[in-house]
Amino acid sequence: AQTVTQSQPEMSVQEAETVTLSCTYDTSENNYYLFWYKQPPSRQMILVIRQEAYKQQNATENRFSVNFQKAAKSFSLKISDSQLGDTAMYFCAFIRGGAGNMLTFGGGTRLMVKP
Amino acid sequence: EAQVTQNPRYLITVTGKKLTVTCSQNMNHEYMSWYRQDPGLGLRQIYYSMNVEVTDKGDVPEGYKVSRKEKRNFPLILESPSPNQTSLYFCASRSYWEPANYGYTFGSGTRLTVV
């Protein structure tokens, strides 16, 4: 079974600064994918960024980037130039490759961006 | 618009009174799943379905039932709700034909309170 751990229940950052959210996971699989989801106060689950385990290059989406360390089973999210709209819960999630598999989530990190 | 629709958005009920939370998707997805979200625990899978008439237990199935009689609908049934089922519930769906890295499409969540 896979497990996903987010060790930072809450974090805060000043507007325009950079913040990094941590995520570690445990799996014996070699084919898998990792995600970061954002959940603003509206409760909607929004996919922020995804990473394929077979890709060495770290994924980037505008101000969001990841540091994927496969050997260490670490998948951190970096948010650059933080904006007030980034205030949300952030969930790290794992899914095995192939058909018939489901997402496993970490416990979440609540991020507050301060003006 | 491609979406997963959950109803109701909020629900307050009393212990033991049967209730159903509906979930419908318009993307012809094969996979559908129910999650519950609790503070510090992230999202945990309750039940999932790989197609019509095919359902299976997730990590926390006790006290819940599901059915998949039509491809688009996947209702969650609480036959005798208890206060420990107070939670935020999400329905999600995914296509069998898309790679696992596409992630899931989530509904807007149902906040359930059992008193």
mmCIF file with all atom_site columns, C-alpha atoms in Angstrom:
data_model
loop_
_atom_site.group_PDB
_atom_site.id
_atom_site.type_symbol
_atom_site.label_atom_id
_atom_site.label_alt_id
_atom_site.label_comp_id
_atom_site.label_asym_id
_atom_site.label_entity_id
_atom_site.label_seq_id
_atom_site.pdbx_PDB_ins_code
_atom_site.Cartn_x
_atom_site.Cartn_y
_atom_site.Cartn_z
_atom_site.occupancy
_atom_site.B_iso_or_equiv
_atom_site.pdbx_formal_charge
_atom_site.auth_seq_id
_atom_site.auth_comp_id
_atom_site.auth_asym_id
_atom_site.auth_atom_id
_atom_site.pdbx_PDB_model_num
ATOM 1   C CA . ALA A 1 1   ? 0.000   0.000  0.000   1.00 0.00 ? 1   ALA A CA 1
ATOM 2   C CA . GLN A 1 2   ? 1.107   3.522  -0.704  1.00 0.00 ? 2   GLN A CA 1
ATOM 3   C CA . THR A 1 3   ? 1.351   6.249  1.913   1.00 0.00 ? 3   THR A CA 1
ATOM 4   C CA . VAL A 1 4   ? 1.754   9.989  1.461   1.00 0.00 ? 4   VAL A CA 1
ATOM 5   C CA . THR A 1 5   ? 2.979   12.236 4.265   1.00 0.00 ? 5   THR A CA 1
ATOM 6   C CA . GLN A 1 6   ? 2.847   16.012 4.530   1.00 0.00 ? 6   GLN A CA 1
ATOM 7   C CA . SER A 1 7   ? 4.768   17.025 7.623   1.00 0.00 ? 7   SER A CA 1
ATOM 8   C CA . GLN A 1 8   ? 3.709   20.695 7.716   1.00 0.00 ? 8   GLN A CA 1
ATOM 9   C CA . PRO A 1 9   ? 0.081   21.080 8.853   1.00 0.00 ? 9   PRO A CA 1
ATOM 10  C CA . GLU A 1 10  ? 0.227   24.861 8.498   1.00 0.00 ? 10  GLU A CA 1
ATOM 11  C CA . MET A 1 11  ? 2.516   27.388 6.859   1.00 0.00 ? 11  MET A CA 1
ATOM 12  C CA . SER A 1 12  ? 2.481   31.094 6.188   1.00 0.00 ? 12  SER A CA 1
ATOM 13  C CA . VAL A 1 13  ? 4.349   33.321 3.756   1.00 0.00 ? 13  VAL A CA 1
ATOM 14  C CA . GLN A 1 14  ? 4.441   36.987 2.955   1.00 0.00 ? 14  GLN A CA 1
ATOM 15  C CA . GLU A 1 15  ? 2.960   38.109 -0.323  1.00 0.00 ? 15  GLU A CA 1
ATOM 16  C CA . ALA A 1 16  ? 5.537   38.063 -3.174  1.00 0.00 ? 16  ALA A CA 1
ATOM 17  C CA . GLU A 1 17  ? 7.872   35.713 -1.312  1.00 0.00 ? 17  GLU A CA 1
ATOM 18  C CA . THR A 1 18  ? 8.638   32.057 -2.034  1.00 0.00 ? 18  THR A CA 1
ATOM 19  C CA . VAL A 1 19  ? 7.407   29.096 -0.006  1.00 0.00 ? 19  VAL A CA 1
ATOM 20  C CA . THR A 1 20  ? 8.082   25.362 -0.235  1.00 0.00 ? 20  THR A CA 1
ATOM 21  C CA . LEU A 1 21  ? 5.620   22.677 0.871   1.00 0.00 ? 21  LEU A CA 1
ATOM 22  C CA . SER A 1 22  ? 6.985   19.237 1.668   1.00 0.00 ? 22  SER A CA 1
ATOM 23  C CA . CYS A 1 23  ? 5.680   15.822 0.722   1.00 0.00 ? 23  CYS A CA 1
ATOM 24  C CA . THR A 1 24  ? 7.150   12.361 1.090   1.00 0.00 ? 24  THR A CA 1
ATOM 25  C CA . TYR A 1 25  ? 5.689   9.094  -0.071  1.00 0.00 ? 25  TYR A CA 1
ATOM 26  C CA . ASP A 1 26  ? 6.312   5.420  0.288   1.00 0.00 ? 26  ASP A CA 1
ATOM 27  C CA . THR A 1 27  ? 5.860   2.922  -2.507  1.00 0.00 ? 27  THR A CA 1
ATOM 28  C CA . SER A 1 28  ? 7.505   -0.114 -4.049  1.00 0.00 ? 28  SER A CA 1
ATOM 29  C CA . GLU A 1 29  ? 6.133   0.774  -7.473  1.00 0.00 ? 29  GLU A CA 1
ATOM 30  C CA . ASN A 1 30  ? 8.279   2.124  -10.290 1.00 0.00 ? 30  ASN A CA 1
ATOM 31  C CA . ASN A 1 31  ? 5.474   3.444  -12.481 1.00 0.00 ? 31  ASN A CA 1
ATOM 32  C CA . TYR A 1 32  ? 3.508   6.179  -10.746 1.00 0.00 ? 32  TYR A CA 1
ATOM 33  C CA . TYR A 1 33  ? 2.483   9.804  -10.820 1.00 0.00 ? 33  TYR A CA 1
ATOM 34  C CA . LEU A 1 34  ? 2.441   12.543 -8.223  1.00 0.00 ? 34  LEU A CA 1
ATOM 35  C CA . PHE A 1 35  ? 0.177   15.555 -7.938  1.00 0.00 ? 35  PHE A CA 1
ATOM 36  C CA . TRP A 1 36  ? -0.366  18.690 -5.968  1.00 0.00 ? 36  TRP A CA 1
ATOM 37  C CA . TYR A 1 37  ? -3.974  19.768 -5.518  1.00 0.00 ? 37  TYR A CA 1
ATOM 38  C CA . LYS A 1 38  ? -5.105  23.134 -4.216  1.00 0.00 ? 38  LYS A CA 1
ATOM 39  C CA . GLN A 1 39  ? -8.294  23.505 -2.184  1.00 0.00 ? 39  GLN A CA 1
ATOM 40  C CA . PRO A 1 40  ? -9.314  27.142 -1.663  1.00 0.00 ? 40  PRO A CA 1
ATOM 41  C CA . PRO A 1 41  ? -12.111 28.129 0.750   1.00 0.00 ? 41  PRO A CA 1
ATOM 42  C CA . SER A 1 42  ? -14.603 27.320 -2.016  1.00 0.00 ? 42  SER A CA 1
ATOM 43  C CA . ARG A 1 43  ? -13.660 23.640 -1.353  1.00 0.00 ? 43  ARG A CA 1
ATOM 44  C CA . GLN A 1 44  ? -13.064 22.940 -5.026  1.00 0.00 ? 44  GLN A CA 1
ATOM 45  C CA . MET A 1 45  ? -10.152 20.558 -5.667  1.00 0.00 ? 45  MET A CA 1
ATOM 46  C CA . ILE A 1 46  ? -7.904  22.136 -8.275  1.00 0.00 ? 46  ILE A CA 1
ATOM 47  C CA . LEU A 1 47  ? -5.015  20.294 -9.889  1.00 0.00 ? 47  LEU A CA 1
ATOM 48  C CA . VAL A 1 48  ? -1.933  22.500 -9.598  1.00 0.00 ? 48  VAL A CA 1
ATOM 49  C CA . ILE A 1 49  ? 0.856   20.371 -11.026 1.00 0.00 ? 49  ILE A CA 1
ATOM 50  C CA . ARG A 1 50  ? 1.685   16.762 -11.891 1.00 0.00 ? 50  ARG A CA 1
ATOM 51  C CA . GLN A 1 51  ? 4.898   14.782 -12.189 1.00 0.00 ? 51  GLN A CA 1
ATOM 52  C CA . GLU A 1 52  ? 5.526   11.488 -13.941 1.00 0.00 ? 52  GLU A CA 1
ATOM 53  C CA . ALA A 1 53  ? 7.933   9.277  -11.981 1.00 0.00 ? 53  ALA A CA 1
ATOM 54  C CA . TYR A 1 54  ? 9.809   8.249  -15.130 1.00 0.00 ? 54  TYR A CA 1
ATOM 55  C CA . LYS A 1 55  ? 10.678  11.878 -15.925 1.00 0.00 ? 55  LYS A CA 1
ATOM 56  C CA . GLN A 1 56  ? 13.800  13.257 -14.320 1.00 0.00 ? 56  GLN A CA 1
ATOM 57  C CA . GLN A 1 57  ? 12.952  16.830 -15.199 1.00 0.00 ? 57  GLN A CA 1
ATOM 58  C CA . ASN A 1 58  ? 10.971  18.647 -12.544 1.00 0.00 ? 58  ASN A CA 1
ATOM 59  C CA . ALA A 1 59  ? 7.540   19.874 -13.594 1.00 0.00 ? 59  ALA A CA 1
ATOM 60  C CA . THR A 1 60  ? 6.814   23.600 -13.751 1.00 0.00 ? 60  THR A CA 1
ATOM 61  C CA . GLU A 1 61  ? 3.533   25.472 -14.153 1.00 0.00 ? 61  GLU A CA 1
ATOM 62  C CA . ASN A 1 62  ? 3.958   29.237 -14.103 1.00 0.00 ? 62  ASN A CA 1
ATOM 63  C CA . ARG A 1 63  ? 4.770   30.174 -10.474 1.00 0.00 ? 63  ARG A CA 1
ATOM 64  C CA . PHE A 1 64  ? 4.515   26.574 -9.291  1.00 0.00 ? 64  PHE A CA 1
ATOM 65  C CA . SER A 1 65  ? 7.351   24.080 -9.546  1.00 0.00 ? 65  SER A CA 1
ATOM 66  C CA . VAL A 1 66  ? 8.271   20.816 -7.904  1.00 0.00 ? 66  VAL A CA 1
ATOM 67  C CA . ASN A 1 67  ? 11.453  19.271 -6.613  1.00 0.00 ? 67  ASN A CA 1
ATOM 68  C CA . PHE A 1 68  ? 11.078  15.579 -7.349  1.00 0.00 ? 68  PHE A CA 1
ATOM 69  C CA . GLN A 1 69  ? 13.679  13.370 -5.673  1.00 0.00 ? 69  GLN A CA 1
ATOM 70  C CA . LYS A 1 70  ? 12.764  9.839  -6.691  1.00 0.00 ? 70  LYS A CA 1
ATOM 71  C CA . ALA A 1 71  ? 15.398  8.022  -4.662  1.00 0.00 ? 71  ALA A CA 1
ATOM 72  C CA . ALA A 1 72  ? 14.461  9.947  -1.540  1.00 0.00 ? 72  ALA A CA 1
ATOM 73  C CA . LYS A 1 73  ? 10.724  9.618  -2.366  1.00 0.00 ? 73  LYS A CA 1
ATOM 74  C CA . SER A 1 74  ? 10.275  13.318 -1.915  1.00 0.00 ? 74  SER A CA 1
ATOM 75  C CA . PHE A 1 75  ? 8.013   15.645 -3.877  1.00 0.00 ? 75  PHE A CA 1
ATOM 76  C CA . SER A 1 76  ? 8.006   19.246 -2.663  1.00 0.00 ? 76  SER A CA 1
ATOM 77  C CA . LEU A 1 77  ? 6.034   22.146 -4.132  1.00 0.00 ? 77  LEU A CA 1
ATOM 78  C CA . LYS A 1 78  ? 7.586   25.572 -4.528  1.00 0.00 ? 78  LYS A CA 1
ATOM 79  C CA . ILE A 1 79  ? 5.367   28.597 -4.964  1.00 0.00 ? 79  ILE A CA 1
ATOM 80  C CA . SER A 1 80  ? 7.188   31.673 -6.208  1.00 0.00 ? 80  SER A CA 1
ATOM 81  C CA . ASP A 1 81  ? 5.933   35.251 -5.957  1.00 0.00 ? 81  ASP A CA 1
ATOM 82  C CA . SER A 1 82  ? 3.158   34.165 -3.584  1.00 0.00 ? 82  SER A CA 1
ATOM 83  C CA . GLN A 1 83  ? -0.202  35.828 -4.100  1.00 0.00 ? 83  GLN A CA 1
ATOM 84  C CA . LEU A 1 84  ? -3.153  36.258 -1.748  1.00 0.00 ? 84  LEU A CA 1
ATOM 85  C CA . GLY A 1 85  ? -5.131  33.903 -3.986  1.00 0.00 ? 85  GLY A CA 1
ATOM 86  C CA . ASP A 1 86  ? -2.673  31.125 -3.168  1.00 0.00 ? 86  ASP A CA 1
ATOM 87  C CA . THR A 1 87  ? -4.155  30.925 0.326   1.00 0.00 ? 87  THR A CA 1
ATOM 88  C CA . ALA A 1 88  ? -5.589  27.404 0.467   1.00 0.00 ? 88  ALA A CA 1
ATOM 89  C CA . MET A 1 89  ? -5.147  23.839 1.609   1.00 0.00 ? 89  MET A CA 1
ATOM 90  C CA . TYR A 1 90  ? -2.617  21.964 -0.500  1.00 0.00 ? 90  TYR A CA 1
ATOM 91  C CA . PHE A 1 91  ? -2.713  18.214 -0.878  1.00 0.00 ? 91  PHE A CA 1
ATOM 92  C CA . CYS A 1 92  ? -0.002  15.967 -2.233  1.00 0.00 ? 92  CYS A CA 1
ATOM 93  C CA . ALA A 1 93  ? -1.349  12.853 -3.974  1.00 0.00 ? 93  ALA A CA 1
ATOM 94  C CA . PHE A 1 94  ? -0.013  9.643  -5.482  1.00 0.00 ? 94  PHE A CA 1
ATOM 95  C CA . ILE A 1 95  ? -1.397  7.261  -8.083  1.00 0.00 ? 95  ILE A CA 1
ATOM 96  C CA . ARG A 1 96  ? 0.085   4.109  -9.526  1.00 0.00 ? 96  ARG A CA 1
ATOM 97  C CA . GLY A 1 97  ? 0.364   3.936  -13.268 1.00 0.00 ? 97  GLY A CA 1
ATOM 98  C CA . GLY A 1 98  ? -1.895  1.707  -15.295 1.00 0.00 ? 98  GLY A CA 1
ATOM 99  C CA . ALA A 1 99  ? -5.604  1.123  -15.212 1.00 0.00 ? 99  ALA A CA 1
ATOM 100 C CA . GLY A 1 100 ? -7.767  0.702  -12.172 1.00 0.00 ? 100 GLY A CA 1
ATOM 101 C CA . ASN A 1 101 ? -5.796  2.690  -9.644  1.00 0.00 ? 101 ASN A CA 1
ATOM 102 C CA . MET A 1 102 ? -6.918  5.397  -7.298  1.00 0.00 ? 102 MET A CA 1
ATOM 103 C CA . LEU A 1 103 ? -5.451  8.492  -5.716  1.00 0.00 ? 103 LEU A CA 1
ATOM 104 C CA . THR A 1 104 ? -3.850  8.364  -2.277  1.00 0.00 ? 104 THR A CA 1
ATOM 105 C CA . PHE A 1 105 ? -3.658  11.732 -0.508  1.00 0.00 ? 105 PHE A CA 1
ATOM 106 C CA . GLY A 1 106 ? -1.469  13.239 2.157   1.00 0.00 ? 106 GLY A CA 1
ATOM 107 C CA . GLY A 1 107 ? -2.974  14.987 5.183   1.00 0.00 ? 107 GLY A CA 1
ATOM 108 C CA . GLY A 1 108 ? -2.694  18.447 3.663   1.00 0.00 ? 108 GLY A CA 1
ATOM 109 C CA . THR A 1 109 ? -0.877  21.711 4.395   1.00 0.00 ? 109 THR A CA 1
ATOM 110 C CA . ARG A 1 110 ? -2.823  24.852 5.114   1.00 0.00 ? 110 ARG A CA 1
ATOM 111 C CA . LEU A 1 111 ? -1.021  27.806 3.496   1.00 0.00 ? 111 LEU A CA 1
ATOM 112 C CA . MET A 1 112 ? -1.749  31.390 4.473   1.00 0.00 ? 112 MET A CA 1
ATOM 113 C CA . VAL A 1 113 ? -0.384  34.180 2.309   1.00 0.00 ? 113 VAL A CA 1
ATOM 114 C CA . LYS A 1 114 ? -0.120  37.399 4.299   1.00 0.00 ? 114 LYS A CA 1
ATOM 115 C CA . PRO A 1 115 ? -0.332  40.872 2.768   1.00 0.00 ? 115 PRO A CA 1
ATOM 116 C CA . GLU B 2 1   ? -19.100 21.987 -19.410 1.00 0.00 ? 1   GLU B CA 1
ATOM 117 C CA . ALA B 2 2   ? -17.401 18.813 -18.215 1.00 0.00 ? 2   ALA B CA 1
ATOM 118 C CA . GLN B 2 3   ? -18.133 18.398 -14.547 1.00 0.00 ? 3   GLN B CA 1
ATOM 119 C CA . VAL B 2 4   ? -18.964 16.234 -11.574 1.00 0.00 ? 4   VAL B CA 1
ATOM 120 C CA . THR B 2 5   ? -22.111 17.371 -9.788  1.00 0.00 ? 5   THR B CA 1
ATOM 121 C CA . GLN B 2 6   ? -22.767 16.556 -6.160  1.00 0.00 ? 6   GLN B CA 1
ATOM 122 C CA . ASN B 2 7   ? -25.903 17.280 -4.193  1.00 0.00 ? 7   ASN B CA 1
ATOM 123 C CA . PRO B 2 8   ? -26.594 18.578 -1.681  1.00 0.00 ? 8   PRO B CA 1
ATOM 124 C CA . ARG B 2 9   ? -23.761 20.976 -0.924  1.00 0.00 ? 9   ARG B CA 1
ATOM 125 C CA . TYR B 2 10  ? -24.646 21.092 2.764   1.00 0.00 ? 10  TYR B CA 1
ATOM 126 C CA . LEU B 2 11  ? -26.630 18.619 4.823   1.00 0.00 ? 11  LEU B CA 1
ATOM 127 C CA . ILE B 2 12  ? -27.471 18.457 8.513   1.00 0.00 ? 12  ILE B CA 1
ATOM 128 C CA . THR B 2 13  ? -29.200 15.304 9.693   1.00 0.00 ? 13  THR B CA 1
ATOM 129 C CA . VAL B 2 14  ? -29.900 13.337 12.844  1.00 0.00 ? 14  VAL B CA 1
ATOM 130 C CA . THR B 2 15  ? -28.356 10.077 13.930  1.00 0.00 ? 15  THR B CA 1
ATOM 131 C CA . GLY B 2 16  ? -29.963 7.070  12.292  1.00 0.00 ? 16  GLY B CA 1
ATOM 132 C CA . LYS B 2 17  ? -31.890 8.866  9.551   1.00 0.00 ? 17  LYS B CA 1
ATOM 133 C CA . LYS B 2 18  ? -31.018 7.370  6.186   1.00 0.00 ? 18  LYS B CA 1
ATOM 134 C CA . LEU B 2 19  ? -29.615 9.754  3.604   1.00 0.00 ? 19  LEU B CA 1
ATOM 135 C CA . THR B 2 20  ? -28.248 9.720  0.073   1.00 0.00 ? 20  THR B CA 1
ATOM 136 C CA . VAL B 2 21  ? -25.675 12.041 -1.460  1.00 0.00 ? 21  VAL B CA 1
ATOM 137 C CA . THR B 2 22  ? -25.936 12.075 -5.222  1.00 0.00 ? 22  THR B CA 1
ATOM 138 C CA . CYS B 2 23  ? -23.068 12.277 -7.698  1.00 0.00 ? 23  CYS B CA 1
ATOM 139 C CA . SER B 2 24  ? -23.348 12.611 -11.450 1.00 0.00 ? 24  SER B CA 1
ATOM 140 C CA . GLN B 2 25  ? -20.725 13.131 -14.166 1.00 0.00 ? 25  GLN B CA 1
ATOM 141 C CA . ASN B 2 26  ? -21.226 14.122 -17.793 1.00 0.00 ? 26  ASN B CA 1
ATOM 142 C CA . MET B 2 27  ? -17.868 12.973 -19.183 1.00 0.00 ? 27  MET B CA 1
ATOM 143 C CA . ASN B 2 28  ? -18.726 9.309  -19.770 1.00 0.00 ? 28  ASN B CA 1
ATOM 144 C CA . HIS B 2 29  ? -16.033 8.348  -17.259 1.00 0.00 ? 29  HIS B CA 1
ATOM 145 C CA . GLU B 2 30  ? -15.694 4.715  -16.242 1.00 0.00 ? 30  GLU B CA 1
ATOM 146 C CA . TYR B 2 31  ? -14.114 5.309  -12.840 1.00 0.00 ? 31  TYR B CA 1
ATOM 147 C CA . MET B 2 32  ? -15.957 7.009  -10.023 1.00 0.00 ? 32  MET B CA 1
ATOM 148 C CA . SER B 2 33  ? -14.956 7.298  -6.419  1.00 0.00 ? 33  SER B CA 1
ATOM 149 C CA . TRP B 2 34  ? -16.080 8.713  -3.072  1.00 0.00 ? 34  TRP B CA 1
ATOM 150 C CA . TYR B 2 35  ? -13.684 10.320 -0.612  1.00 0.00 ? 35  TYR B CA 1
ATOM 151 C CA . ARG B 2 36  ? -14.148 11.806 2.812   1.00 0.00 ? 36  ARG B CA 1
ATOM 152 C CA . GLN B 2 37  ? -11.961 14.656 4.005   1.00 0.00 ? 37  GLN B CA 1
ATOM 153 C CA . ASP B 2 38  ? -11.127 15.104 7.687   1.00 0.00 ? 38  ASP B CA 1
ATOM 154 C CA . PRO B 2 39  ? -8.659  17.520 9.291   1.00 0.00 ? 39  PRO B CA 1
ATOM 155 C CA . GLY B 2 40  ? -5.135  16.150 9.334   1.00 0.00 ? 40  GLY B CA 1
ATOM 156 C CA . LEU B 2 41  ? -6.128  13.005 7.481   1.00 0.00 ? 41  LEU B CA 1
ATOM 157 C CA . GLY B 2 42  ? -6.490  14.381 3.981   1.00 0.00 ? 42  GLY B CA 1
ATOM 158 C CA . LEU B 2 43  ? -8.902  12.617 1.652   1.00 0.00 ? 43  LEU B CA 1
ATOM 159 C CA . ARG B 2 44  ? -9.560  8.948  2.244   1.00 0.00 ? 44  ARG B CA 1
ATOM 160 C CA . GLN B 2 45  ? -11.313 6.725  -0.232  1.00 0.00 ? 45  GLN B CA 1
ATOM 161 C CA . ILE B 2 46  ? -14.643 5.229  0.845   1.00 0.00 ? 46  ILE B CA 1
ATOM 162 C CA . TYR B 2 47  ? -15.759 3.268  -2.217  1.00 0.00 ? 47  TYR B CA 1
ATOM 163 C CA . TYR B 2 48  ? -14.928 3.209  -5.875  1.00 0.00 ? 48  TYR B CA 1
ATOM 164 C CA . SER B 2 49  ? -16.435 1.866  -9.063  1.00 0.00 ? 49  SER B CA 1
ATOM 165 C CA . MET B 2 50  ? -14.668 0.835  -12.234 1.00 0.00 ? 50  MET B CA 1
ATOM 166 C CA . ASN B 2 51  ? -17.837 0.664  -14.306 1.00 0.00 ? 51  ASN B CA 1
ATOM 167 C CA . VAL B 2 52  ? -21.549 -0.076 -14.162 1.00 0.00 ? 52  VAL B CA 1
ATOM 168 C CA . GLU B 2 53  ? -22.385 -2.715 -11.546 1.00 0.00 ? 53  GLU B CA 1
ATOM 169 C CA . VAL B 2 54  ? -18.717 -2.929 -10.482 1.00 0.00 ? 54  VAL B CA 1
ATOM 170 C CA . THR B 2 55  ? -17.964 -1.454 -7.062  1.00 0.00 ? 55  THR B CA 1
ATOM 171 C CA . ASP B 2 56  ? -15.362 -2.103 -4.407  1.00 0.00 ? 56  ASP B CA 1
ATOM 172 C CA . LYS B 2 57  ? -14.363 -0.928 -0.957  1.00 0.00 ? 57  LYS B CA 1
ATOM 173 C CA . GLY B 2 58  ? -11.785 1.732  -0.395  1.00 0.00 ? 58  GLY B CA 1
ATOM 174 C CA . ASP B 2 59  ? -9.935  2.441  2.815   1.00 0.00 ? 59  ASP B CA 1
ATOM 175 C CA . VAL B 2 60  ? -12.870 3.520  5.015   1.00 0.00 ? 60  VAL B CA 1
ATOM 176 C CA . PRO B 2 61  ? -16.054 1.778  3.781   1.00 0.00 ? 61  PRO B CA 1
ATOM 177 C CA . GLU B 2 62  ? -17.743 1.046  7.129   1.00 0.00 ? 62  GLU B CA 1
ATOM 178 C CA . GLY B 2 63  ? -21.168 2.633  7.430   1.00 0.00 ? 63  GLY B CA 1
ATOM 179 C CA . TYR B 2 64  ? -21.494 3.451  3.737   1.00 0.00 ? 64  TYR B CA 1
ATOM 180 C CA . LYS B 2 65  ? -23.089 1.888  0.683   1.00 0.00 ? 65  LYS B CA 1
ATOM 181 C CA . VAL B 2 66  ? -22.874 2.732  -2.992  1.00 0.00 ? 66  VAL B CA 1
ATOM 182 C CA . SER B 2 67  ? -24.473 1.643  -6.224  1.00 0.00 ? 67  SER B CA 1
ATOM 183 C CA . ARG B 2 68  ? -23.591 2.058  -9.890  1.00 0.00 ? 68  ARG B CA 1
ATOM 184 C CA . LYS B 2 69  ? -26.652 1.255  -11.944 1.00 0.00 ? 69  LYS B CA 1
ATOM 185 C CA . GLU B 2 70  ? -25.899 3.862  -14.578 1.00 0.00 ? 70  GLU B CA 1
ATOM 186 C CA . LYS B 2 71  ? -22.534 4.988  -15.827 1.00 0.00 ? 71  LYS B CA 1
ATOM 187 C CA . ARG B 2 72  ? -23.085 8.646  -15.000 1.00 0.00 ? 72  ARG B CA 1
ATOM 188 C CA . ASN B 2 73  ? -24.401 8.238  -11.427 1.00 0.00 ? 73  ASN B CA 1
ATOM 189 C CA . PHE B 2 74  ? -22.703 7.010  -8.271  1.00 0.00 ? 74  PHE B CA 1
ATOM 190 C CA . PRO B 2 75  ? -24.769 7.780  -5.146  1.00 0.00 ? 75  PRO B CA 1
ATOM 191 C CA . LEU B 2 76  ? -23.383 7.440  -1.625  1.00 0.00 ? 76  LEU B CA 1
ATOM 192 C CA . ILE B 2 77  ? -25.829 6.007  0.890   1.00 0.00 ? 77  ILE B CA 1
ATOM 193 C CA . LEU B 2 78  ? -25.631 6.269  4.661   1.00 0.00 ? 78  LEU B CA 1
ATOM 194 C CA . GLU B 2 79  ? -28.268 3.884  5.969   1.00 0.00 ? 79  GLU B CA 1
ATOM 195 C CA . SER B 2 80  ? -27.858 4.834  9.635   1.00 0.00 ? 80  SER B CA 1
ATOM 196 C CA . PRO B 2 81  ? -25.631 7.894  9.935   1.00 0.00 ? 81  PRO B CA 1
ATOM 197 C CA . SER B 2 82  ? -23.622 8.450  13.093  1.00 0.00 ? 82  SER B CA 1
ATOM 198 C CA . PRO B 2 83  ? -21.802 11.557 14.369  1.00 0.00 ? 83  PRO B CA 1
ATOM 199 C CA . ASN B 2 84  ? -18.413 10.095 13.351  1.00 0.00 ? 84  ASN B CA 1
ATOM 200 C CA . GLN B 2 85  ? -19.554 10.367 9.744   1.00 0.00 ? 85  GLN B CA 1
ATOM 201 C CA . THR B 2 86  ? -19.623 14.142 10.030  1.00 0.00 ? 86  THR B CA 1
ATOM 202 C CA . SER B 2 87  ? -17.186 15.110 7.304   1.00 0.00 ? 87  SER B CA 1
ATOM 203 C CA . LEU B 2 88  ? -16.648 16.734 3.926   1.00 0.00 ? 88  LEU B CA 1
ATOM 204 C CA . TYR B 2 89  ? -17.386 14.324 1.101   1.00 0.00 ? 89  TYR B CA 1
ATOM 205 C CA . PHE B 2 90  ? -16.089 14.411 -2.450  1.00 0.00 ? 90  PHE B CA 1
ATOM 206 C CA . CYS B 2 91  ? -17.084 12.487 -5.516  1.00 0.00 ? 91  CYS B CA 1
ATOM 207 C CA . ALA B 2 92  ? -14.499 12.144 -8.289  1.00 0.00 ? 92  ALA B CA 1
ATOM 208 C CA . SER B 2 93  ? -14.301 10.540 -11.706 1.00 0.00 ? 93  SER B CA 1
ATOM 209 C CA . ARG B 2 94  ? -11.695 9.535  -14.260 1.00 0.00 ? 94  ARG B CA 1
ATOM 210 C CA . SER B 2 95  ? -11.662 7.969  -17.706 1.00 0.00 ? 95  SER B CA 1
ATOM 211 C CA . TYR B 2 96  ? -10.281 4.470  -18.139 1.00 0.00 ? 96  TYR B CA 1
ATOM 212 C CA . TRP B 2 97  ? -8.781  5.572  -21.429 1.00 0.00 ? 97  TRP B CA 1
ATOM 213 C CA . GLU B 2 98  ? -6.769  8.475  -20.081 1.00 0.00 ? 98  GLU B CA 1
ATOM 214 C CA . PRO B 2 99  ? -3.388  7.869  -18.516 1.00 0.00 ? 99  PRO B CA 1
ATOM 215 C CA . ALA B 2 100 ? -3.243  7.903  -14.739 1.00 0.00 ? 100 ALA B CA 1
ATOM 216 C CA . ASN B 2 101 ? -1.363  11.193 -14.817 1.00 0.00 ? 101 ASN B CA 1
ATOM 217 C CA . TYR B 2 102 ? -4.527  12.986 -15.920 1.00 0.00 ? 102 TYR B CA 1
ATOM 218 C CA . GLY B 2 103 ? -5.742  12.808 -12.345 1.00 0.00 ? 103 GLY B CA 1
ATOM 219 C CA . TYR B 2 104 ? -9.353  13.079 -11.377 1.00 0.00 ? 104 TYR B CA 1
ATOM 220 C CA . THR B 2 105 ? -12.213 15.515 -11.833 1.00 0.00 ? 105 THR B CA 1
ATOM 221 C CA . PHE B 2 106 ? -13.766 16.360 -8.489  1.00 0.00 ? 106 PHE B CA 1
ATOM 222 C CA . GLY B 2 107 ? -17.193 17.507 -7.457  1.00 0.00 ? 107 GLY B CA 1
ATOM 223 C CA . SER B 2 108 ? -17.657 20.574 -5.259  1.00 0.00 ? 108 SER B CA 1
ATOM 224 C CA . GLY B 2 109 ? -18.034 18.609 -2.056  1.00 0.00 ? 109 GLY B CA 1
ATOM 225 C CA . THR B 2 110 ? -20.856 17.907 0.397   1.00 0.00 ? 110 THR B CA 1
ATOM 226 C CA . ARG B 2 111 ? -20.514 19.099 3.972   1.00 0.00 ? 111 ARG B CA 1
ATOM 227 C CA . LEU B 2 112 ? -22.388 16.573 6.129   1.00 0.00 ? 112 LEU B CA 1
ATOM 228 C CA . THR B 2 113 ? -23.143 17.106 9.797   1.00 0.00 ? 113 THR B CA 1
ATOM 229 C CA . VAL B 2 114 ? -24.737 14.313 11.828  1.00 0.00 ? 114 VAL B CA 1
ATOM 230 C CA . VAL B 2 115 ? -26.135 15.387 15.199  1.00 0.00 ? 115 VAL B CA 1
#
